[in-house]
Amino acid sequence: MKYKIGLVSLGCAKNQTDAETMLSLLLEGGCEIVSDPAEAEVIIVNTCGFIDSAKQESIDAILEMAEYKESGACRCLIVTGCLAERYADQMLAELPEADAVLGTGDYDRIAEAIRLALEDGETPVISGHIDRTPECAVTRTLLTPPYTAYVKIADGCDNNCTYCAIPKIRGHFRSRKIDDILAEARELAQRGVRELILIAQDTTRYGLDIGTTLGALLDELVKVDGIEWIRVHYYYSEAITKELIDTMARHEKICNYIDMPVQHADNYILRRMARRTSREEMEEKIAYIRKTLPGCYIRTSIIVGFPGETEEHFENLCDFVKTMRFDRMGVFTYSQEEGTPAADFPDQVDEAVKEERLDRLMSLQQGISLELNQARIGRTLEVLVEGYDEDNYLFYGRGRGDSIDVDGKIYFATVDEVEPGDIIRVKIVDASEYDLTGERI
């Protein structure tokens, strides 16, 4: 099978690793990957279906890529990922532009889907196996820069938060074996990757289904030669243990970076969300993190406008944010997702109120972010070089407290040659709400 393949991958990093595997499988099968969709004979749209805005973005991308059937070389449009899984039965009826649909547990069957659609004239729907974890012995085709790679350590989720459809799309929580993760990490290191970013729906529950722990995995990953930074995303606060934080403190390679989506802080709203924690417990965990990991960057995400959220509940949330002073924070308005318990709650919040609360909370966080960044002036930070900004005549990169695509940048001047992937030291001389500026030392 020799086709020119184009890809659009949307959504989270977990979705991206699936896309990277699909590309590798197709390359192994003799296909060619092209960057210009006008040249592609087969276009894959790897979709997100988490919230309404993501669904709309996915639909728009499908329709945009379908135009290349008229203006380009496209003969086959395949829809994969979370939207394809969630609406598999309706997909071909409502989006006849698609020639095949491939769900989240079947991405390793991408070549089969192309063959059925292009060579056999079928319109296959391959989905419904959400608890299946494909085992693909291929080297992923990275969509990240060559010095950084995501490693998916588990898939699915058993938390069943009332606002979330992920268990219906990705299935039950299931961990990968430590040996398989280590083999992948070693292979990535041999290819020049210096930063590993561990991802799952809930990384803190890694291993509980196979008799191990995230801490045990980290103890082994730090031994991989060539890997300099290990970053972990998606800690759930209720599953963070002192043992895990102590493990992070023991190893210099593990970035002092906690990505902990708290979602809310009012105890009534947390209970309605079916979150298994309280404001008091979260404050206790954060206090231990900051005591044990001095200078640790804590990133969080918050939902405003959840059903039943009153002004008092929102003010409690604002007070929590003021008190905790998160280094990074993303805020989202509640999305009424069909098939979730919260979608049927009677006390839905008006969209205008949601947007107003989002603006207020983000304004509050901007002030906190500026103060925290200004406090870093004069400090020297490790920076992973990413490139050169021709507009500002400065190089830029990320510190240990900055993850790829979601956090700020560190801009710096230097008279020495640097290359993307280098890790250098930069003294901070200026700060804004999101970015830092410094000089190489």
Coordinates of C-alpha atoms in Angstrom, one line a residue:
M1 CA 0.0 0.0 0.0
K2 CA 1.7 3.2 -1.2
Y3 CA -0.3 6.4 -0.7
K4 CA 0.5 9.9 0.2
I5 CA -0.9 10.6 3.6
G6 CA -1.9 13.9 5.2
L7 CA -2.8 14.3 8.9
V8 CA -4.7 16.8 11.0
S9 CA -4.5 15.9 14.7
L10 CA -6.6 17.8 17.2
G11 CA -7.2 17.6 21.0
C12 CA -4.9 16.5 23.8
A13 CA -1.5 15.0 23.9
K14 CA -3.0 11.5 24.4
N15 CA -4.7 11.8 21.1
Q16 CA -1.5 13.0 19.5
T17 CA 0.4 9.9 20.6
D18 CA -2.3 7.8 18.8
A19 CA -1.8 9.9 15.7
E20 CA 2.0 9.4 15.9
T21 CA 1.5 5.7 16.0
M22 CA -0.8 5.7 13.0
L23 CA 1.7 7.6 11.0
S24 CA 4.4 5.1 11.9
L25 CA 2.2 2.2 10.9
L26 CA 1.5 3.7 7.5
L27 CA 5.2 4.6 6.9
E28 CA 6.1 1.0 7.8
G29 CA 3.5 -0.1 5.2
G30 CA 5.1 1.9 2.4
C31 CA 3.1 5.1 2.5
E32 CA 4.6 8.6 2.3
I33 CA 3.7 11.4 4.8
V34 CA 3.1 14.8 3.2
S35 CA 2.7 18.2 4.9
D36 CA 0.6 19.8 2.2
P37 CA -2.9 18.4 2.3
A38 CA -3.4 19.3 -1.3
E39 CA -0.9 16.6 -2.2
A40 CA -2.4 13.9 0.0
E41 CA -4.3 11.0 -1.5
V42 CA -5.5 10.0 2.0
I43 CA -6.3 12.6 4.7
I44 CA -6.8 11.6 8.3
V45 CA -8.5 13.9 10.7
N46 CA -7.8 12.7 14.3
T47 CA -10.6 14.4 16.2
C48 CA -11.3 15.5 19.8
G49 CA -14.8 15.1 21.2
F50 CA -14.4 16.2 24.8
I51 CA -16.5 19.4 24.9
D52 CA -18.7 21.4 22.5
S53 CA -15.9 23.7 21.2
A54 CA -13.6 20.8 20.5
K55 CA -16.4 18.9 18.7
Q56 CA -17.0 22.0 16.5
E57 CA -13.3 22.4 15.8
S58 CA -13.2 18.7 14.7
I59 CA -16.2 19.1 12.4
D60 CA -14.8 22.2 10.9
A61 CA -11.5 20.4 10.2
I62 CA -13.3 17.5 8.6
L63 CA -15.2 19.8 6.2
E64 CA -12.1 21.8 5.4
M65 CA -10.1 18.7 4.5
A66 CA -13.0 17.3 2.5
E67 CA -12.6 20.3 0.1
Y68 CA -9.3 18.7 -1.1
K69 CA -11.4 16.0 -2.8
E70 CA -12.3 18.7 -5.3
S71 CA -9.2 21.0 -5.2
G72 CA -6.5 18.5 -4.3
A73 CA -5.4 14.9 -4.7
C74 CA -7.5 13.5 -1.9
R75 CA -9.4 10.3 -2.7
C76 CA -10.1 9.2 0.9
L77 CA -11.0 11.1 4.1
I78 CA -10.7 9.1 7.3
V79 CA -12.1 10.3 10.6
T80 CA -10.4 8.9 13.7
G81 CA -10.2 9.7 17.4
C82 CA -12.6 10.7 20.1
L83 CA -15.4 12.3 18.0
A84 CA -15.3 9.3 15.7
E85 CA -15.6 7.0 18.7
R86 CA -18.3 8.9 20.4
Y87 CA -20.5 9.4 17.4
A88 CA -19.5 6.4 15.2
D89 CA -23.0 5.4 14.3
Q90 CA -24.0 8.9 13.1
M91 CA -20.7 10.0 11.6
L92 CA -21.1 8.7 8.0
A93 CA -24.8 9.7 7.9
E94 CA -24.2 13.3 9.1
L95 CA -20.8 13.7 7.5
P96 CA -21.0 11.9 4.2
E97 CA -17.6 13.5 3.3
A98 CA -16.0 10.9 5.5
D99 CA -15.0 7.6 3.8
A100 CA -14.2 5.7 7.0
V101 CA -14.5 6.0 10.8
L102 CA -11.9 4.6 13.2
G103 CA -12.4 4.7 17.0
T104 CA -10.0 5.2 19.9
G105 CA -9.4 1.5 20.5
D106 CA -8.7 0.7 16.9
Y107 CA -6.2 3.2 15.6
D108 CA -3.8 0.4 14.8
R109 CA -6.2 -0.7 12.1
I110 CA -5.7 2.5 10.1
A111 CA -4.1 0.6 7.1
E112 CA -7.1 -1.8 7.0
A113 CA -9.5 1.2 7.1
I114 CA -7.7 2.8 4.1
R115 CA -7.7 -0.5 2.2
L116 CA -11.4 -1.1 2.8
A117 CA -12.3 2.4 1.7
L118 CA -10.0 2.9 -1.2
E119 CA -9.5 -0.6 -2.7
D120 CA -12.7 -2.4 -1.7
G121 CA -15.1 0.5 -2.0
E122 CA -16.5 0.1 1.5
T123 CA -17.3 2.8 4.0
P124 CA -16.1 1.0 7.2
V125 CA -16.9 2.0 10.7
I126 CA -14.4 0.4 13.1
S127 CA -15.2 1.4 16.6
G128 CA -16.7 0.3 19.9
H129 CA -13.5 -1.3 21.4
I130 CA -12.8 1.4 23.9
D131 CA -11.2 -0.9 26.5
R132 CA -8.8 -2.2 24.0
T133 CA -5.2 -1.0 24.1
P134 CA -3.5 -1.5 20.7
E135 CA 0.0 -3.1 21.0
C136 CA 2.0 -1.5 18.2
A137 CA 5.7 -2.5 17.8
V138 CA 6.6 0.6 15.8
T139 CA 8.8 3.7 16.4
R140 CA 6.4 6.6 16.7
T141 CA 6.7 9.4 14.2
L142 CA 6.9 12.3 16.6
L143 CA 4.8 15.4 16.0
T144 CA 6.7 17.2 18.8
P145 CA 10.1 18.7 18.3
P146 CA 12.8 16.0 18.3
Y147 CA 14.0 16.8 21.8
T148 CA 10.6 16.3 23.5
A149 CA 8.2 13.4 23.5
Y150 CA 5.0 12.4 25.1
V151 CA 4.8 8.9 26.6
K152 CA 1.3 7.6 27.3
I153 CA 1.6 5.4 30.4
A154 CA -2.1 4.5 30.7
D155 CA -5.4 5.0 28.9
G156 CA -9.1 5.3 30.0
C157 CA -10.5 6.6 33.2
D158 CA -12.6 5.2 36.1
N159 CA -13.1 8.5 38.0
N160 CA -16.6 9.0 36.4
C161 CA -16.8 12.8 37.2
T162 CA -20.3 13.9 36.5
Y163 CA -19.3 16.4 33.8
C164 CA -16.9 14.1 31.8
A165 CA -17.6 11.8 28.9
I166 CA -14.0 10.4 28.7
P167 CA -14.9 6.9 30.2
K168 CA -17.5 6.5 27.4
I169 CA -14.9 7.4 24.8
R170 CA -11.7 5.9 26.2
G171 CA -12.9 3.1 28.4
H172 CA -11.8 1.9 31.8
F173 CA -8.5 2.9 33.2
R174 CA -5.7 0.5 32.2
S175 CA -1.9 0.9 32.8
R176 CA 0.9 -0.1 30.4
K177 CA 3.6 -2.4 31.7
I178 CA 6.7 -0.7 33.2
D179 CA 8.9 -2.7 30.9
D180 CA 7.1 -1.5 27.8
I181 CA 7.3 2.1 28.9
L182 CA 11.0 1.8 29.7
A183 CA 11.7 0.2 26.3
E184 CA 9.9 3.2 24.6
A185 CA 11.8 5.7 26.8
R186 CA 15.2 4.1 25.8
E187 CA 14.3 4.1 22.2
L188 CA 13.3 7.8 22.3
A189 CA 16.5 8.7 24.2
Q190 CA 18.5 7.0 21.4
R191 CA 16.7 9.2 18.9
G192 CA 17.8 12.4 20.8
V193 CA 14.8 13.0 23.0
R194 CA 15.9 14.8 26.2
E195 CA 12.5 15.5 27.8
L196 CA 9.8 12.9 28.5
I197 CA 6.3 14.1 29.3
L198 CA 4.3 11.3 31.0
I199 CA 0.5 11.5 30.2
A200 CA -2.7 9.6 31.0
Q201 CA -6.2 10.6 31.9
D202 CA -5.0 10.2 35.6
T203 CA -1.3 9.6 35.9
T204 CA -1.5 9.4 39.7
R205 CA -3.4 6.1 39.5
Y206 CA -0.8 4.6 37.2
G207 CA -0.1 1.0 38.1
L208 CA -2.8 0.4 40.7
D209 CA -4.5 -2.1 38.3
I210 CA -1.2 -4.0 37.6
G211 CA 0.4 -4.0 41.1
T212 CA 2.7 -1.1 40.9
T213 CA 2.8 2.7 41.3
L214 CA 3.7 5.9 39.5
G215 CA 6.6 6.3 42.0
A216 CA 8.0 2.9 41.0
L217 CA 7.8 3.9 37.3
L218 CA 9.6 7.1 38.0
D219 CA 12.4 5.4 40.0
E220 CA 13.1 3.3 36.8
L221 CA 12.7 6.1 34.2
V222 CA 15.3 8.3 35.8
K223 CA 17.9 5.6 35.0
V224 CA 17.4 6.0 31.3
D225 CA 20.6 7.5 29.8
G226 CA 20.0 10.6 27.7
I227 CA 16.8 11.7 29.3
E228 CA 17.5 14.9 31.2
W229 CA 13.9 16.0 32.2
I230 CA 10.9 14.0 33.2
R231 CA 7.6 15.8 33.4
V232 CA 4.3 14.4 34.6
H233 CA 0.9 15.7 33.5
Y234 CA -2.6 15.2 35.0
Y235 CA -2.1 14.5 38.7
Y236 CA -5.4 14.1 40.5
S237 CA -5.1 15.7 43.9
E238 CA -6.9 13.0 45.8
A239 CA -4.4 10.3 44.5
I240 CA -1.3 12.3 45.2
T241 CA 0.6 10.6 48.1
K242 CA 3.4 11.8 50.2
E243 CA 5.4 8.8 48.9
L244 CA 5.0 10.1 45.3
I245 CA 6.1 13.6 46.2
D246 CA 9.1 12.2 48.2
T247 CA 10.0 10.2 45.0
M248 CA 10.0 13.4 43.0
A249 CA 12.2 15.1 45.6
R250 CA 14.8 12.3 45.4
H251 CA 15.4 12.6 41.6
E252 CA 16.9 15.7 40.0
K253 CA 15.7 14.5 36.5
I254 CA 12.0 14.8 37.6
C255 CA 10.8 18.4 37.0
N256 CA 9.3 20.1 40.0
Y257 CA 6.1 20.6 38.1
I258 CA 2.7 19.4 39.2
D259 CA -0.1 19.6 36.7
M260 CA -3.1 19.1 39.0
P261 CA -6.6 19.8 37.5
V262 CA -8.6 20.7 40.7
Q263 CA -11.7 21.8 38.6
H264 CA -13.2 23.6 41.6
A265 CA -12.7 24.4 45.3
D266 CA -16.2 24.8 46.8
N267 CA -17.0 21.5 48.6
Y268 CA -20.6 21.5 47.4
I269 CA -19.6 21.8 43.8
L270 CA -16.9 19.3 44.2
R271 CA -19.4 16.7 45.5
R272 CA -21.8 17.5 42.6
M273 CA -18.8 16.9 40.3
A274 CA -18.2 13.6 42.0
R275 CA -14.6 14.7 42.7
R276 CA -13.2 12.6 45.5
T277 CA -11.6 15.4 47.5
S278 CA -12.3 18.6 49.4
R279 CA -10.9 22.1 49.5
E280 CA -9.2 21.2 52.8
E281 CA -7.6 18.1 51.5
M282 CA -6.3 19.9 48.4
E283 CA -4.8 22.7 50.5
E284 CA -3.1 20.1 52.7
K285 CA -1.6 18.3 49.6
I286 CA -0.4 21.6 48.1
A287 CA 1.2 22.6 51.4
Y288 CA 3.1 19.3 51.5
I289 CA 4.2 19.7 47.8
R290 CA 5.6 23.2 48.5
K291 CA 7.3 22.1 51.6
T292 CA 8.9 19.0 50.0
L293 CA 9.6 20.4 46.6
P294 CA 10.7 24.1 47.1
G295 CA 10.0 26.2 44.1
C296 CA 7.7 23.6 42.6
Y297 CA 5.5 25.0 39.8
I298 CA 1.8 24.0 40.2
R299 CA -0.5 24.2 37.2
T300 CA -4.2 23.7 37.5
S301 CA -7.4 23.9 35.4
I302 CA -10.8 25.0 36.7
I303 CA -14.4 24.8 35.4
V304 CA -16.7 27.7 36.1
G305 CA -20.4 27.7 35.7
F306 CA -21.0 24.1 36.7
P307 CA -24.7 23.4 37.3
G308 CA -25.8 24.8 40.7
E309 CA -22.8 27.1 41.0
T310 CA -24.0 30.3 42.8
E311 CA -22.1 33.5 43.3
E312 CA -21.2 32.3 46.8
H313 CA -19.7 29.1 45.4
F314 CA -17.8 31.1 42.8
E315 CA -16.4 33.5 45.5
N316 CA -15.2 30.5 47.5
L317 CA -13.4 29.4 44.4
C318 CA -11.8 32.8 43.9
D319 CA -10.7 32.8 47.5
F320 CA -9.1 29.4 47.0
V321 CA -7.2 30.7 43.9
K322 CA -6.0 33.8 45.9
T323 CA -4.8 31.6 48.7
M324 CA -3.1 28.9 46.6
R325 CA -1.4 31.3 44.2
F326 CA -1.1 28.8 41.3
D327 CA 1.8 29.3 39.0
R328 CA -0.2 28.4 35.9
M329 CA -4.0 28.1 35.5
G330 CA -6.4 27.4 32.7
V331 CA -10.1 28.3 33.1
F332 CA -13.0 26.7 31.1
T333 CA -16.7 27.3 31.1
Y334 CA -18.8 24.2 31.9
S335 CA -19.9 22.4 28.7
Q336 CA -23.2 20.4 29.0
E337 CA -22.0 17.1 27.5
E338 CA -24.7 14.7 26.5
G339 CA -24.7 11.3 28.2
T340 CA -23.1 12.7 31.4
P341 CA -25.0 13.0 34.7
A342 CA -24.4 16.8 35.0
A343 CA -26.0 17.4 31.6
D344 CA -29.4 16.5 33.2
F345 CA -28.9 18.6 36.3
P346 CA -31.8 21.0 36.5
D347 CA -29.9 24.1 37.6
Q348 CA -27.8 24.9 34.6
V349 CA -26.0 28.3 34.6
D350 CA -26.6 30.9 32.0
E351 CA -23.8 31.1 29.3
A352 CA -23.3 34.9 29.9
V353 CA -22.8 34.2 33.6
K354 CA -20.2 31.5 32.8
E355 CA -18.3 33.8 30.5
E356 CA -18.3 36.7 33.1
R357 CA -17.0 34.3 35.8
L358 CA -14.3 33.1 33.5
D359 CA -13.1 36.6 32.8
R360 CA -13.1 37.5 36.5
L361 CA -11.1 34.4 37.4
M362 CA -8.6 34.9 34.6
S363 CA -8.1 38.5 35.6
L364 CA -7.4 37.5 39.1
Q365 CA -4.9 34.8 37.9
Q366 CA -3.1 37.3 35.6
G367 CA -2.2 39.4 38.6
I368 CA -1.0 36.4 40.6
S369 CA 1.1 35.2 37.6
L370 CA 2.7 38.6 37.2
E371 CA 3.7 38.8 40.8
L372 CA 5.1 35.2 40.8
N373 CA 7.0 35.8 37.6
Q374 CA 8.4 39.2 38.9
A375 CA 9.7 37.3 42.0
R376 CA 11.8 35.2 39.7
I377 CA 13.8 38.2 38.4
G378 CA 17.4 37.7 39.5
R379 CA 17.1 33.9 39.6
T380 CA 19.1 31.6 37.3
L381 CA 17.0 28.9 35.7
E382 CA 17.7 25.9 33.5
V383 CA 16.2 26.4 30.0
L384 CA 15.6 23.9 27.2
V385 CA 16.3 25.8 24.0
E386 CA 13.5 25.8 21.4
G387 CA 14.3 28.4 18.8
Y388 CA 15.0 32.0 17.8
D389 CA 12.4 34.8 17.7
E390 CA 13.3 37.0 14.8
D391 CA 10.8 39.7 15.8
N392 CA 12.5 40.2 19.2
Y393 CA 16.0 39.1 18.2
L394 CA 16.1 36.7 21.1
F395 CA 16.3 33.0 21.6
Y396 CA 13.6 31.2 23.5
G397 CA 12.9 28.0 25.4
R398 CA 11.2 26.5 28.4
G399 CA 12.2 26.1 32.0
R400 CA 11.5 23.2 34.2
G401 CA 8.3 24.9 35.2
D402 CA 7.0 25.3 31.6
S403 CA 5.5 22.4 29.7
I404 CA 5.2 22.4 25.9
D405 CA 2.3 24.3 24.3
V406 CA 0.5 25.1 27.5
D407 CA 2.9 27.4 29.5
G408 CA 5.0 30.4 28.9
K409 CA 8.4 30.9 27.3
I410 CA 11.8 32.1 28.6
Y411 CA 13.4 34.5 26.1
F412 CA 17.1 35.1 26.4
A413 CA 20.1 36.8 24.8
T414 CA 23.4 35.0 24.2
V415 CA 26.5 35.6 22.2
D416 CA 27.2 31.8 22.1
E417 CA 25.8 29.3 19.6
V418 CA 22.8 27.3 20.9
E419 CA 20.7 24.7 19.2
P420 CA 17.2 23.5 19.9
G421 CA 17.4 20.8 22.5
D422 CA 20.3 22.3 24.4
I423 CA 19.8 22.8 28.1
I424 CA 21.5 26.0 29.3
R425 CA 21.4 28.4 32.3
V426 CA 19.7 31.7 32.0
K427 CA 19.6 34.6 34.5
I428 CA 16.1 36.3 34.6
V429 CA 16.1 40.1 34.1
D430 CA 12.5 40.9 33.3
A431 CA 9.0 39.3 33.5
S432 CA 5.4 39.6 32.2
E433 CA 2.3 37.7 33.2
Y434 CA 3.3 34.7 31.2
D435 CA 6.8 35.0 29.9
L436 CA 10.3 35.7 31.3
T437 CA 13.3 37.3 29.7
G438 CA 16.9 36.8 30.6
E439 CA 20.6 36.4 29.7
R440 CA 22.6 33.2 29.2
I441 CA 25.3 32.8 31.8

